PDB file of C-alpha atoms in Angstrom:
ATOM      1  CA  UNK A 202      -5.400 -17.885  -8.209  1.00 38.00           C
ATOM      2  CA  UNK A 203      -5.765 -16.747  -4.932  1.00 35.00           C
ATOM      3  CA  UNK A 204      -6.492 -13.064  -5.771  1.00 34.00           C
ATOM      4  CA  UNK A 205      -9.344 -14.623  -8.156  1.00 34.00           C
ATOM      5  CA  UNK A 206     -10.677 -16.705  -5.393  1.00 36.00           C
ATOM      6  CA  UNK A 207     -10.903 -13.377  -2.892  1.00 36.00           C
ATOM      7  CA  UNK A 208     -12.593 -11.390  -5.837  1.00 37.00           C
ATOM      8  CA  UNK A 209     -15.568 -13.793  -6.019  1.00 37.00           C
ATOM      9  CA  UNK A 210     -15.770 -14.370  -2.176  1.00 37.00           C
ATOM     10  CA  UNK A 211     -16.275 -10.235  -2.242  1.00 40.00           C
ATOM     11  CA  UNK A 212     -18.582 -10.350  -5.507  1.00 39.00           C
ATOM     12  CA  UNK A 213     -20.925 -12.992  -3.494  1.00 41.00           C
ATOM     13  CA  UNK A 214     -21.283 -10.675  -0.817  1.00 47.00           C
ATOM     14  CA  UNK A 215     -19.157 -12.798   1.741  1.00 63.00           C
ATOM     15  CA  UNK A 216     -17.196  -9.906   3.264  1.00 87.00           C
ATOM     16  CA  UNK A 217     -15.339 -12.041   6.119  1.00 93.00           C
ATOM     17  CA  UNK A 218     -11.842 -11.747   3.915  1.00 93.00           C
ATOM     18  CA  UNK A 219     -12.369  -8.233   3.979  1.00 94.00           C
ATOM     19  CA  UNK A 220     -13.124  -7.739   7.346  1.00 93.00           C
ATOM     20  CA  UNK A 221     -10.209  -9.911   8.292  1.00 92.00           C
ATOM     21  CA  UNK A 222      -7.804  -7.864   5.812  1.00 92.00           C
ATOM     22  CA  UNK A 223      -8.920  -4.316   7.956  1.00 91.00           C
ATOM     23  CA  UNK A 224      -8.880  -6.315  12.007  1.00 89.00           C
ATOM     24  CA  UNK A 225      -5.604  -7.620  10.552  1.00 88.00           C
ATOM     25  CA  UNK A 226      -4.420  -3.979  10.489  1.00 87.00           C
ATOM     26  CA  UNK A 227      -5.872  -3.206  14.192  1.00 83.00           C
ATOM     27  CA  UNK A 228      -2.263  -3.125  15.838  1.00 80.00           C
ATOM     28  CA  UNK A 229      -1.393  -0.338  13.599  1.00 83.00           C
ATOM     29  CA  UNK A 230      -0.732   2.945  15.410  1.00 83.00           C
ATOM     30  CA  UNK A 231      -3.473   5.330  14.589  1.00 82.00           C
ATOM     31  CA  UNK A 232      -4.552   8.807  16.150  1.00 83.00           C
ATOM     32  CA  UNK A 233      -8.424   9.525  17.188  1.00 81.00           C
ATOM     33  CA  UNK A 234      -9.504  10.415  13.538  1.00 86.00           C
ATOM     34  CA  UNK A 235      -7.684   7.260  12.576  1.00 87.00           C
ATOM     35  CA  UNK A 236      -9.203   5.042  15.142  1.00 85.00           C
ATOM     36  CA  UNK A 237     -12.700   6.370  13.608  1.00 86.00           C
ATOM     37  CA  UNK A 238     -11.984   5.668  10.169  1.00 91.00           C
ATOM     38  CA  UNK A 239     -10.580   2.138  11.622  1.00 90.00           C
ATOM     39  CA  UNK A 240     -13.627   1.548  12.819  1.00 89.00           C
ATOM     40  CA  UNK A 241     -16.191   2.610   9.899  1.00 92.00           C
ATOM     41  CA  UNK A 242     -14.601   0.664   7.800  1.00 93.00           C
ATOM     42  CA  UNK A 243     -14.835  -2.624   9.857  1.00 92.00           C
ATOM     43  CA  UNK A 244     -18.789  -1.643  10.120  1.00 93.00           C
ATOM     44  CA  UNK A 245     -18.816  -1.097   6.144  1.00 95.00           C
ATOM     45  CA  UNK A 246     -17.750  -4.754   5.745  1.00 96.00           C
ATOM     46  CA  UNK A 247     -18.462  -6.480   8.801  1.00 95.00           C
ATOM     47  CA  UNK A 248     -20.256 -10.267   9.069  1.00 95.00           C
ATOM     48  CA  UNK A 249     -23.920  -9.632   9.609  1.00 95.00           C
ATOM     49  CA  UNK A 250     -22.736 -11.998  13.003  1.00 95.00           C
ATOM     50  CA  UNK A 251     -20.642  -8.971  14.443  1.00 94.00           C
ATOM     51  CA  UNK A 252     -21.929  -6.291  12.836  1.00 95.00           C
ATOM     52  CA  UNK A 253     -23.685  -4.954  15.720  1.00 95.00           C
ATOM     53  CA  UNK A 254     -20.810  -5.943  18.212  1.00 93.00           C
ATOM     54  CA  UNK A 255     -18.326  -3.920  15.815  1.00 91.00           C
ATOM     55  CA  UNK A 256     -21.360  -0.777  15.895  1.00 92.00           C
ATOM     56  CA  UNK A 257     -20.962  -1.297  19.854  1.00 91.00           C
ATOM     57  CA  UNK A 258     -17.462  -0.730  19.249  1.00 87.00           C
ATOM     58  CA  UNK A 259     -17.180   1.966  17.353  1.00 86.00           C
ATOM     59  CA  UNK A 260     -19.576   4.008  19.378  1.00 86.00           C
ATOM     60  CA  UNK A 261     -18.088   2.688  22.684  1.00 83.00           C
ATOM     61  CA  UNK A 262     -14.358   2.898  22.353  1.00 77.00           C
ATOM     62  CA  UNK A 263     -14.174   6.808  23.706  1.00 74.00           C
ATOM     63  CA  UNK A 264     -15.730   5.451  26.371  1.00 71.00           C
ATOM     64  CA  UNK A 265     -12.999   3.216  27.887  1.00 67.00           C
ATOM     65  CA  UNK A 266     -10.381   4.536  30.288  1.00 57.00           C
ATOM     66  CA  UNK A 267      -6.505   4.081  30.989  1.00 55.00           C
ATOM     67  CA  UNK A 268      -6.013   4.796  34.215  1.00 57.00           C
ATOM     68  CA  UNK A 269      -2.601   6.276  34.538  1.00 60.00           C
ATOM     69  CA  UNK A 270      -0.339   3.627  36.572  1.00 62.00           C
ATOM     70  CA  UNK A 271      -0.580   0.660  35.083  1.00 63.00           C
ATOM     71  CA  UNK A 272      -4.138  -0.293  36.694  1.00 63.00           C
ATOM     72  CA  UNK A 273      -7.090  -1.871  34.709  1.00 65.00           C
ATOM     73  CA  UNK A 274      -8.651  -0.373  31.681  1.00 63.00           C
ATOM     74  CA  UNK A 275     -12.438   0.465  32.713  1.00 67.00           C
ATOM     75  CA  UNK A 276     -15.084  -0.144  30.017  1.00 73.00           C
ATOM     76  CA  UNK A 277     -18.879  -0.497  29.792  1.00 78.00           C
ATOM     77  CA  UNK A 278     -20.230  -3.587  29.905  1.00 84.00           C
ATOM     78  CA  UNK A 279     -21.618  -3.558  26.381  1.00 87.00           C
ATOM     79  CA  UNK A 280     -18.282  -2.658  24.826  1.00 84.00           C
ATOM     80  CA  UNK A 281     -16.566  -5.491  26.891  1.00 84.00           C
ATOM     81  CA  UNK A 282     -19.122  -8.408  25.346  1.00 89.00           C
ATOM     82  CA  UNK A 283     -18.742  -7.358  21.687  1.00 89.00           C
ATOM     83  CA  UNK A 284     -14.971  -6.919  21.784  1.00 86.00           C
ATOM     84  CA  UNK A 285     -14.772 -10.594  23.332  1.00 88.00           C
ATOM     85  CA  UNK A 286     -17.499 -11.002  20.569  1.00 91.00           C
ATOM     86  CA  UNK A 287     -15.028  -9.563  17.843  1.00 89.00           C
ATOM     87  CA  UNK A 288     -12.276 -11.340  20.078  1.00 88.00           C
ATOM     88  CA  UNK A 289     -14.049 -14.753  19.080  1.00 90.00           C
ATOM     89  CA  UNK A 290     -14.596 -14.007  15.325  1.00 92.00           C
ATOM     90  CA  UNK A 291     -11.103 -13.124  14.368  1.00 90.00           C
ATOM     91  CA  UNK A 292      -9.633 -16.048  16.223  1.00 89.00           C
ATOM     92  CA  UNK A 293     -12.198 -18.153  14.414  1.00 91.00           C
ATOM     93  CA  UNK A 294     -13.085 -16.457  11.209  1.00 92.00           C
ATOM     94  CA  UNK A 295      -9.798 -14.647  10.189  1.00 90.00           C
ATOM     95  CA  UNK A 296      -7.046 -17.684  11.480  1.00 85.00           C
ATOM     96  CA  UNK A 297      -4.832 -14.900  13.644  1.00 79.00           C
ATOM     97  CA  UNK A 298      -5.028 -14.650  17.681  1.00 74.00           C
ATOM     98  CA  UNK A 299      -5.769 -11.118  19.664  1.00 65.00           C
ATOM     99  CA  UNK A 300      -8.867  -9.961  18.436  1.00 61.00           C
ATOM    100  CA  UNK A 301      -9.254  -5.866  17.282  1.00 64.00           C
ATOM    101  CA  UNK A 302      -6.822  -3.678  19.192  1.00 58.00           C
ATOM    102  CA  UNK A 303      -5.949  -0.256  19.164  1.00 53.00           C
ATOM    103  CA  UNK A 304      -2.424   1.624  19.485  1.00 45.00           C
ATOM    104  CA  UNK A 305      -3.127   5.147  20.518  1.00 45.00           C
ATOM    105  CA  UNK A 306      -0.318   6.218  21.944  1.00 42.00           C
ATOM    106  CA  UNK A 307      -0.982   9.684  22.533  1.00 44.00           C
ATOM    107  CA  UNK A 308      -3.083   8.567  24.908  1.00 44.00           C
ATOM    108  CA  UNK A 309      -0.516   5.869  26.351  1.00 43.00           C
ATOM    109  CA  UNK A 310      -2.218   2.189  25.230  1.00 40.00           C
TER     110      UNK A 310
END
């Protein structure tokens, strides 16, 4: 019953389940090629609500640094507001805490 409900939830164009099926996969460890494909397929199905905040993301995420250390990661501005933007939405949308994450770690994060 459930798999119909999800079928016509995608067939009316909501794609929140989807979306929340790929974020739901975010802790997964993936390599730079991975972490692209993670990304264009949260854009393909994203919420018109966060579908520029996920865009944000997937442009911005070569753009954050791990400082060696253990100090603060650095990011733009931009890519700080739609990943609490994202952040919000999963909590809300998808019913599971911590937002989209990434585990690169051949990069150490």
């Amino acid at each position: 019953m459930l798999c119909v409900i999800l079928l016509l939830l995608t067939a009316c164009g909501d794609s929140t389940a989807q979306f929340c099926e790929i974020a739901e996969t975010s802790s997964e460890e993936r390599n730079e090629e991975g972490v692209n494909e993670f990304y264009e397929q949260l854009e393909a199905v994203a919420p018109d609500e966060i579908k520029n905040d996920v865009t944000t993301l997937r442009e911005g995420w070569k753009k954050i640094s791990f400082p060696l250390g253990g100090g603060a990661a650095s990011r733009p501005e931009e890519v700080s507001e739609a990943g609490q933007n994202v952040f919000e939405f999963v909590n809300e949308q998808c019913g599971f805490e911590g937002g989209v994450y990434l585990v690169m770690p051949e990069i150490g994060f």
